[in-house]
XYZ file of C-alpha atoms in Angstrom:
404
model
C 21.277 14.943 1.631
C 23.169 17.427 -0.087
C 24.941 15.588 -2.329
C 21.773 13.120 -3.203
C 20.045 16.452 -3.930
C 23.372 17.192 -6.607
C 22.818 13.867 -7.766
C 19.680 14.456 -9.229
C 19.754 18.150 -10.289
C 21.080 17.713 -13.685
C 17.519 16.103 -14.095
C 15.549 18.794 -12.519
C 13.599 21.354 -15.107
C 11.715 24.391 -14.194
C 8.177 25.009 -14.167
C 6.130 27.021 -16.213
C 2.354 28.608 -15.364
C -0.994 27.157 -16.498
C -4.054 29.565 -16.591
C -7.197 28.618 -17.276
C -9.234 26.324 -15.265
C -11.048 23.108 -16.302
C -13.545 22.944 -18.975
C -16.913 20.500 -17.814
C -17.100 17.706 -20.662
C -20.101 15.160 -20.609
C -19.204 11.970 -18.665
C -18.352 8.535 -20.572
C -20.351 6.361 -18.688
C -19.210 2.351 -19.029
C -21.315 -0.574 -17.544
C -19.248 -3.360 -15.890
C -18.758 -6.744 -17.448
C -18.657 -9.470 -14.670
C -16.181 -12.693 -15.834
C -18.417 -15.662 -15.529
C -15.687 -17.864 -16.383
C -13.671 -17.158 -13.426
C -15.116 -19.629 -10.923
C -13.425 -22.124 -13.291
C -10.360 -20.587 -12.110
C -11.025 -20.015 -8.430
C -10.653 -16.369 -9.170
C -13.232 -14.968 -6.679
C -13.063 -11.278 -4.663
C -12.473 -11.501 -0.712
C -16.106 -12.273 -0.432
C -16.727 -14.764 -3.064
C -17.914 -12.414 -5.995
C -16.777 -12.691 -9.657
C -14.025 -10.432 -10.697
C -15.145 -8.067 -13.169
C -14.155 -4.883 -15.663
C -15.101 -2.158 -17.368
C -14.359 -2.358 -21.317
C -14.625 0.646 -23.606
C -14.454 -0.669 -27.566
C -11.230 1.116 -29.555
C -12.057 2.464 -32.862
C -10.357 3.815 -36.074
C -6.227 3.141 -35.896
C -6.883 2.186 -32.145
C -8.883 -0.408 -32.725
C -6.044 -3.057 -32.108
C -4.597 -1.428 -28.991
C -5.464 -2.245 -25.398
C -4.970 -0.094 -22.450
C -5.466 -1.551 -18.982
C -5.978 -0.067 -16.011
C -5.761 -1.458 -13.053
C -8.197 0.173 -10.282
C -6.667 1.054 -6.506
C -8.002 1.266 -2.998
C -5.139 0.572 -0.713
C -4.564 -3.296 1.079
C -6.285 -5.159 4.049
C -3.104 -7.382 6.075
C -4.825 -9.060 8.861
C -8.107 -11.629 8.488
C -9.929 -8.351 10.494
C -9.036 -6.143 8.337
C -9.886 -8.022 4.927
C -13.362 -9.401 6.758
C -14.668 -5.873 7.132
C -13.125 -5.079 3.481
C -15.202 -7.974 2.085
C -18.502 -6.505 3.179
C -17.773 -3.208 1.229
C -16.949 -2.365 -2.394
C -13.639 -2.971 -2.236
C -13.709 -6.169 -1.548
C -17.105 -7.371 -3.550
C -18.434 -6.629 -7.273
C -21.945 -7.037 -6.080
C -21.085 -3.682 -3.871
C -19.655 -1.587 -6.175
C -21.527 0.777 -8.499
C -21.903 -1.315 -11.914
C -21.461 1.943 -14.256
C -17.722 3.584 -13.944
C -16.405 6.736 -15.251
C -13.403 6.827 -17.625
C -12.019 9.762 -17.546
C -8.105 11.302 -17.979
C -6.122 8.210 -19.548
C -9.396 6.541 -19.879
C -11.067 9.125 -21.600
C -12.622 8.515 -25.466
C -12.300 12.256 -26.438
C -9.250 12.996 -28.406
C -8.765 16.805 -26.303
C -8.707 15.506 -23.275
C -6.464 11.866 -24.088
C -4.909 12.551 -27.950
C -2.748 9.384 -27.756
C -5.082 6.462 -26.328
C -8.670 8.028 -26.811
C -9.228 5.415 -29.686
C -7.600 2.569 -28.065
C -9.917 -0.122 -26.208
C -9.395 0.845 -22.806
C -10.298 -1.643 -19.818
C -10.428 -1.051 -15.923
C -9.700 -4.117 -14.065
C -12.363 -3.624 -10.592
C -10.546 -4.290 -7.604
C -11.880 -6.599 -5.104
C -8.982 -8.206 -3.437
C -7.158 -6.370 -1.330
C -3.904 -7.253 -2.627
C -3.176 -5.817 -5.770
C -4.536 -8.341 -7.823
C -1.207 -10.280 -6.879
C -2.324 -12.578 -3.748
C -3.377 -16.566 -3.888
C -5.026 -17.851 -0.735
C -7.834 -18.310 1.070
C -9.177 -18.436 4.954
C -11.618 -20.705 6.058
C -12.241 -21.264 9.840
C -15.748 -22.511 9.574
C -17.430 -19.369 9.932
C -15.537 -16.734 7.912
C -14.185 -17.220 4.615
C -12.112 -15.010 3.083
C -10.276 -15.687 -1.180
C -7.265 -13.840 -1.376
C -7.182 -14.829 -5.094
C -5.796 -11.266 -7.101
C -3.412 -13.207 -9.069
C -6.265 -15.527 -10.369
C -8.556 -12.745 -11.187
C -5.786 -10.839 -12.858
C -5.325 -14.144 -15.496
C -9.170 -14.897 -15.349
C -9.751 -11.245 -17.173
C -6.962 -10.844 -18.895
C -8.269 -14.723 -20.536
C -11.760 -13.217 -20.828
C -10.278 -10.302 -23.073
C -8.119 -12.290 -25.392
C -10.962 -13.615 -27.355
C -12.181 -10.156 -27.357
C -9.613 -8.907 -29.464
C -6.484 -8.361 -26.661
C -4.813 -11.402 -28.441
C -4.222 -9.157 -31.735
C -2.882 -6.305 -29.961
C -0.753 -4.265 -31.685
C -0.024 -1.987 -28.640
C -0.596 -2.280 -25.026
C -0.262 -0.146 -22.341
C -0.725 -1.950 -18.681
C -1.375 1.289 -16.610
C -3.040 1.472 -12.768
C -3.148 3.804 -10.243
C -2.118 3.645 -6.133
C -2.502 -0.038 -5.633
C -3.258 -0.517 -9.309
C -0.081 1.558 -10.045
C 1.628 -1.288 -7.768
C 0.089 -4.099 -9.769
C 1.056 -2.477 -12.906
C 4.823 -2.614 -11.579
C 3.925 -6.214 -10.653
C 2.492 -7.640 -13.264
C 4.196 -6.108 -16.362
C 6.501 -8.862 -17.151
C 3.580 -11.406 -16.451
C 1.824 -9.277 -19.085
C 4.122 -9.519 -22.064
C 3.790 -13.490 -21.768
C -0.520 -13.176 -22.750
C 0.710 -11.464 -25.902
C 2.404 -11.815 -29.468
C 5.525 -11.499 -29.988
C 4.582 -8.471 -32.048
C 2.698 -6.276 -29.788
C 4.505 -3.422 -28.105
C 3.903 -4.395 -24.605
C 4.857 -0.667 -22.084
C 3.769 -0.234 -17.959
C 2.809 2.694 -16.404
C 2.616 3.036 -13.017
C 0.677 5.985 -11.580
C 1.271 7.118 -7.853
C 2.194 2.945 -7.279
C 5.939 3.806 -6.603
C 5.662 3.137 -2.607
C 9.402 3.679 -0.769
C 10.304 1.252 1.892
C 11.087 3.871 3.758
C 11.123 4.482 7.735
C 8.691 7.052 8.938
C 9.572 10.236 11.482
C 10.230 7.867 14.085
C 12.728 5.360 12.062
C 9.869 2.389 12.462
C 9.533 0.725 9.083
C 5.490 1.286 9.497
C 5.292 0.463 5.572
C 7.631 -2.684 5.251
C 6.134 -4.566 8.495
C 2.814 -3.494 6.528
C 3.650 -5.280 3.432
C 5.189 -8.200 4.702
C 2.066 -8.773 6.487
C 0.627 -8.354 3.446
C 2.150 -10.383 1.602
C 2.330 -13.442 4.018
C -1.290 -13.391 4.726
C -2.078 -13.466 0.992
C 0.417 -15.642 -0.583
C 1.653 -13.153 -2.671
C 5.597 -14.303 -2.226
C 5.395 -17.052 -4.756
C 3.996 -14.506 -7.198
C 6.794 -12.410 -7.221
C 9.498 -11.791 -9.556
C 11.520 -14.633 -8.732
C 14.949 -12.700 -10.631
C 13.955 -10.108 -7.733
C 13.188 -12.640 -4.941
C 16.102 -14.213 -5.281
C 18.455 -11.726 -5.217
C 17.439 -10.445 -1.314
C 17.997 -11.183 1.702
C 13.923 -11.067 2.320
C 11.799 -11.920 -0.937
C 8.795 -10.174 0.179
C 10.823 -6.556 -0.579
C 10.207 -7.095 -3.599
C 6.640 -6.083 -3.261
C 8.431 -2.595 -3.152
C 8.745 -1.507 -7.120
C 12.457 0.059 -5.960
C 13.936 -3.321 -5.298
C 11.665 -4.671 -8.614
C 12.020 -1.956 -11.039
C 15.546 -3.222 -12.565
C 14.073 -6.412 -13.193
C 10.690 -5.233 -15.031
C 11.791 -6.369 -19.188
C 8.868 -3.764 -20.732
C 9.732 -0.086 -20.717
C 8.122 1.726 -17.549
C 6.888 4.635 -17.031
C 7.334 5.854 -13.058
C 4.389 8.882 -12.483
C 4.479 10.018 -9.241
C 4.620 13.120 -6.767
C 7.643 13.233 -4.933
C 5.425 13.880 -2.020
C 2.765 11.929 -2.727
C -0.286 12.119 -0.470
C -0.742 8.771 0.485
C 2.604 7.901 1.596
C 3.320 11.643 3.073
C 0.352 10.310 5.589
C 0.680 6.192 5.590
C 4.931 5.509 5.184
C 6.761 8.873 6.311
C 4.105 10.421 9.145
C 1.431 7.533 9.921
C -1.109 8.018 12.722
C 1.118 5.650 14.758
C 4.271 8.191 14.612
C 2.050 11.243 15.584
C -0.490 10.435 18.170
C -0.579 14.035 19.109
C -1.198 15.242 16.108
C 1.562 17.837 15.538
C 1.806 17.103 11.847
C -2.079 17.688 11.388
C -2.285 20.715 9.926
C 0.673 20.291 7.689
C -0.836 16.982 6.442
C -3.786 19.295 5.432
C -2.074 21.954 3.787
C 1.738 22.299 2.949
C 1.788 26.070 3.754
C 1.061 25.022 7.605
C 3.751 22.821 7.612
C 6.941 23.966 10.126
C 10.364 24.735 8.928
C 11.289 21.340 10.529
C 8.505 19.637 9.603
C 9.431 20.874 5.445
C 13.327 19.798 5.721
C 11.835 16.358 6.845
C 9.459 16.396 3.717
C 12.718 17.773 1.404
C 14.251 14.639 2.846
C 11.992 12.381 1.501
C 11.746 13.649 -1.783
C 15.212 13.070 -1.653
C 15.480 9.240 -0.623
C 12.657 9.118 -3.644
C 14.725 10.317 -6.012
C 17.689 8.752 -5.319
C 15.779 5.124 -4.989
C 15.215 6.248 -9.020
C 18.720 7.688 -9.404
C 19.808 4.353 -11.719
C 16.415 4.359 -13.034
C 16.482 8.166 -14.114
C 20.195 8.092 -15.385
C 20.663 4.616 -16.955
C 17.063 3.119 -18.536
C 17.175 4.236 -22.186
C 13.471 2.919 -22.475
C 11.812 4.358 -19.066
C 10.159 7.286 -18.866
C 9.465 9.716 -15.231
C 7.193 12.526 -14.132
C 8.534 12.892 -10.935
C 6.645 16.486 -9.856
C 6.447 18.135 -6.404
C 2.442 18.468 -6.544
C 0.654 17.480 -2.977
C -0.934 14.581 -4.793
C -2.034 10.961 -5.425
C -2.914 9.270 -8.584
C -2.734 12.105 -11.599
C -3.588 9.902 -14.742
C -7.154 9.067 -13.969
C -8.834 12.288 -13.037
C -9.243 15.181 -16.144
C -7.472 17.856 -14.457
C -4.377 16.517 -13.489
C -3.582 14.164 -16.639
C -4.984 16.762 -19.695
C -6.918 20.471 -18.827
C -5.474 23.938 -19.279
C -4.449 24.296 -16.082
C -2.977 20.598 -15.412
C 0.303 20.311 -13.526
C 3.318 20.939 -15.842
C 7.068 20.750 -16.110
C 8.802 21.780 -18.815
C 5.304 22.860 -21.196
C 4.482 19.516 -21.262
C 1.093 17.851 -18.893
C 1.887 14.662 -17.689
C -0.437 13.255 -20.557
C 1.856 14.907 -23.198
C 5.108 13.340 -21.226
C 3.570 9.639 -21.371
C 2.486 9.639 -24.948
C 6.183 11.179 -26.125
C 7.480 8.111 -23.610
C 4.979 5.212 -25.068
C 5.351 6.535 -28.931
C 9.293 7.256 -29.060
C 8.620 10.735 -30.211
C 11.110 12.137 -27.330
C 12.970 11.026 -24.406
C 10.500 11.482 -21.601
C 12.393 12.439 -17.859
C 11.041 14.607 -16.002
C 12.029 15.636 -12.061
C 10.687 18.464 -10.419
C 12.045 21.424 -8.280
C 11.451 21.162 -4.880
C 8.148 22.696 -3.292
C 7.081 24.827 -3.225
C 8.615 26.176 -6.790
C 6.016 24.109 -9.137
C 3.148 26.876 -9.533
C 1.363 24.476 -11.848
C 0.504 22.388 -8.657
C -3.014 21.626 -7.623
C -2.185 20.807 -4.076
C -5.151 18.838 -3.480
C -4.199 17.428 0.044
C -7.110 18.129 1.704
C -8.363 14.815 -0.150
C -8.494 11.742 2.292
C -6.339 9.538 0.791
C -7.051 6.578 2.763
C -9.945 4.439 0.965
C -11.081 5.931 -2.343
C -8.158 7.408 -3.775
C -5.493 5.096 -3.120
C-alpha cells in the first residue's frame, strides 16, 4: 500500500479553500423529445416505450458543437429485478417527468458552464437498465422485457444527425454513474457517427466502477456485472480489442480493463471514494448485515480508525488501476478528488459555484474545459481525506436509485 501510495504522489496537489456558498439562478427547463423512429429499429425501453432526449439548441460559436450526456440510475441483472424497473421511470419514458433540468455541464449560462454553455447540449433518458449498451429481449408469454440500450443509443444519436450533430465541429460524449459508464463504452462507437473533422473527446463522470472485492474479499461488483451483462447481451457490444485480450470478455464492462483501448481523449472525473461504490463494491449490504459500517457510510467523521485505513486502501487500488492512465496518456485528462461524492458534473455546486470542490484553484469545470480545449495539461489527484477542505461531503445522499 505504501509504495502504491508513492506511486501516485508525484501527482497529488494540495487543496485550497472556497468561501462563499451557492448563488440560486433560475432553472433551464427542457421538454423531452420522444424518437418516433426508433420502433424501426427495435430500440424500445424495458417496458416497450420509445427512447427519448432532452435537446437544448447551441447558439453563437457553439452552434456546431454537441454535448451529450448520457443520464444514470444504476442496472437491473435478473428478469425480477428489470420487471419491477420497467414499471418505474427508469425503465419507461411514459414514467418519467417530460421537462428535465440542465444544470452544471448542461447549463446555458456562461457563469455557471463558460466552455459548453453555447454548445447544443442533449441528455440521452435512460430507460434500459444497462447503460444504453444491452441487446435482448425476454418473452415468456406473460412478461416481456427489451433489453435494447445499444439500439436506443444509435436510434438517437440517428435522430440528431439530421438535426445538425452530423456538422459537428466539436463533441463532447459526457454521462454520469451509469451514463459515466456508457460514456466509457460508447466513445469509440461515437467517433464512427461523425466527420472526420469533428473533435470527438469522452468524459466520464463518477462511471469509473473498480472490479474490486469488497470487506469480505467477495467480488459483490464483478458477479454483479457479469450478470449483467449475460442477461442483456451486452458481451457482443463490447470493445472487441478489449474482449479479446481477457481471459473473461465481460471485464471489460469495467472502464479499468477498457480505458487503454478507448481511441478519443478521456476525461476520468471521479471521487476516490465515491459514494456509490463506498456502499455497492467495497461495503455492500451483503458484507455488513450488522450494520457496523452504518454510521460511517453516513458520515466519514463516524467512521473507525480501521474502518478509514480500509477506505485509504481503496483509494489506493483506484489510483493505481489509473497509474498508466495518469502517467502515460498525453491526451487524458483526471479529477481524481477525495470528496464523499457521486456524480459532480451535473449538479451547480459541485461542477461551477464559489464554493465548488477544488484542487489546485481550479473547479472541476475549469479542469475539463483546460482538458477538452488544450489550454493546459489537465491531472489532477487529490490528498487523502480528510485534507480536501473544499469537499461537500454529501454522503448522507442515498445513492442507490436517483443519483447513480
Amino acid at each position: 500500500m505504501e509504495k502504491a501510495v508513492a506511486i501516485v504522489s508525484v501527482v497529488i496537489v494540495m487543496l485550497t479553500c472556497a468561501g462563499a456558498s451557492v448563488s440560486s439562478d433560475d432553472r433551464l427547463l427542457v421538454n423531452m423529445t420522444v424518437v418516433r423512429s426508433a420502433a424501426a429499429l427495435g430500440a424500445y425501453c424495458l417496458d416497450g416505450s420509445l427512447p427519448a432526449y432532452h435537446i437544448h439548441r447551441g447558439f453563437g460559436a457553439g452552434a456546431r458543437n454537441w454535448l451529450l450526456q448520457f443520464e444514470g440510475g444504476g442496472w437491473c441483472n435478473d428478469i425480477e429485478s428489470c420487471a419491477e424497473r420497467a414499471k418505474s421511470r427508469r425503465g419507461s419514458t411514459s414514467l418519467m417527468n417530460k421537462l428535465e433540468t440542465f444544470s452544471g455541464i448542461l447549463s446555458d449560462n456562461p457563469f455557471n458552464n463558460p466552455d459548453f454553455y453555447n454548445w447544443n447540449r442533449v441528455k440521452l433518458r435512460y430507460c434500459d437498465g444497462g447503460s444504453f449498451a444491452g441487446d435482448g429481449k425476454f418473452d415468456n408469454g406473460t412478461l416481456v422485457l427489451f433489453f435494447r440500450g445499444q439500439r436506443i443509443w444509435k436510434a438517437i444519436i440517428e435522430d440528431l444527425l439530421p438535426k445538425g450533430l452530423k456538422f459537428a465541429n466539436k463533441a463532447l460524449l459526457s454521462g454520469c454513474s451509469a451514463g459515466g459508464l456508457a460514456a466509457y463504452l460508447h466513445c469509440n462507437n461515437f467517433t464512427s457517427y461523425l466527420p472526420d473533422t469533428t473533435t470527438v473527446k469522452c468524459l466520464g463522470d463518477a462511471g469509473f466502477f473498480l472490479d474490486s472485492p469488497d470487506i469480505t474479499m467477495n467480488h459483490t461488483q464483478r458477479t454483479f456485472f457479469q450478470q449483467l451483462v449475460t442477461l442483456q447481451g451486452i458481451e457482443q457490444n463490447l470493445d472487441e480489442n478489449c474482449t479479446t485480450s481477457l481471459t473473461d470478455p465481460k471485464q471489460c464492462i469495467f472502464p479499468q480493463y477498457l480505458l487503454k483501448y478507448i481511441i478519443p481523449p478521456v476525461f476520468v472525473l471521479n471521487s476516490a471514494y465515491d459514494v456509490y461504490q463506498f456502499h455497492h463494491i467495497l461495503v455492500p449490504p451483503s458484507a455488513d448485515p450488522r450494520g457496523h459500517w452504518n454510521h460511517c457510510k453516513l458520515n466519514p467523521k463516524e467512521c473507525l480508525p480501521d474502518q478509514i485505513k480500509i477506505l485509504q486502501a481503496f483509494r489506493v487500488e483506484m489510483l493505481t488501476a489509473l497509474r498508466s492512465f495518469v502517467f502515460y496518456s498525453k491526451r487524458g485528462g483526471t479529477f481524481i478528488n477525495s470528496c464523499f461524492a457521486h456524480c459532480q458534473s451535473e449538479s451547480q455546486d459541485t461542477w461551477l459555484a464559489p464554493d465548488s470542490p477544488q484542487m489546485h484553484n481550479q473547479t472541476i469545470a475549469e479542469s475539463v474545459g483546460d482538458w477538452y480545449f488544450g489550454r493546459i495539461i489537465s491531472k489532477k489527484v487529490d490528498c487523502p481525506y480528510p485534507c480536501d477542505t473544499t469537499c461537500h461531503n454529501l454522503i448522507g445522499a442515498d445513492p442507490t436509485n436517483d443519483h447513480v
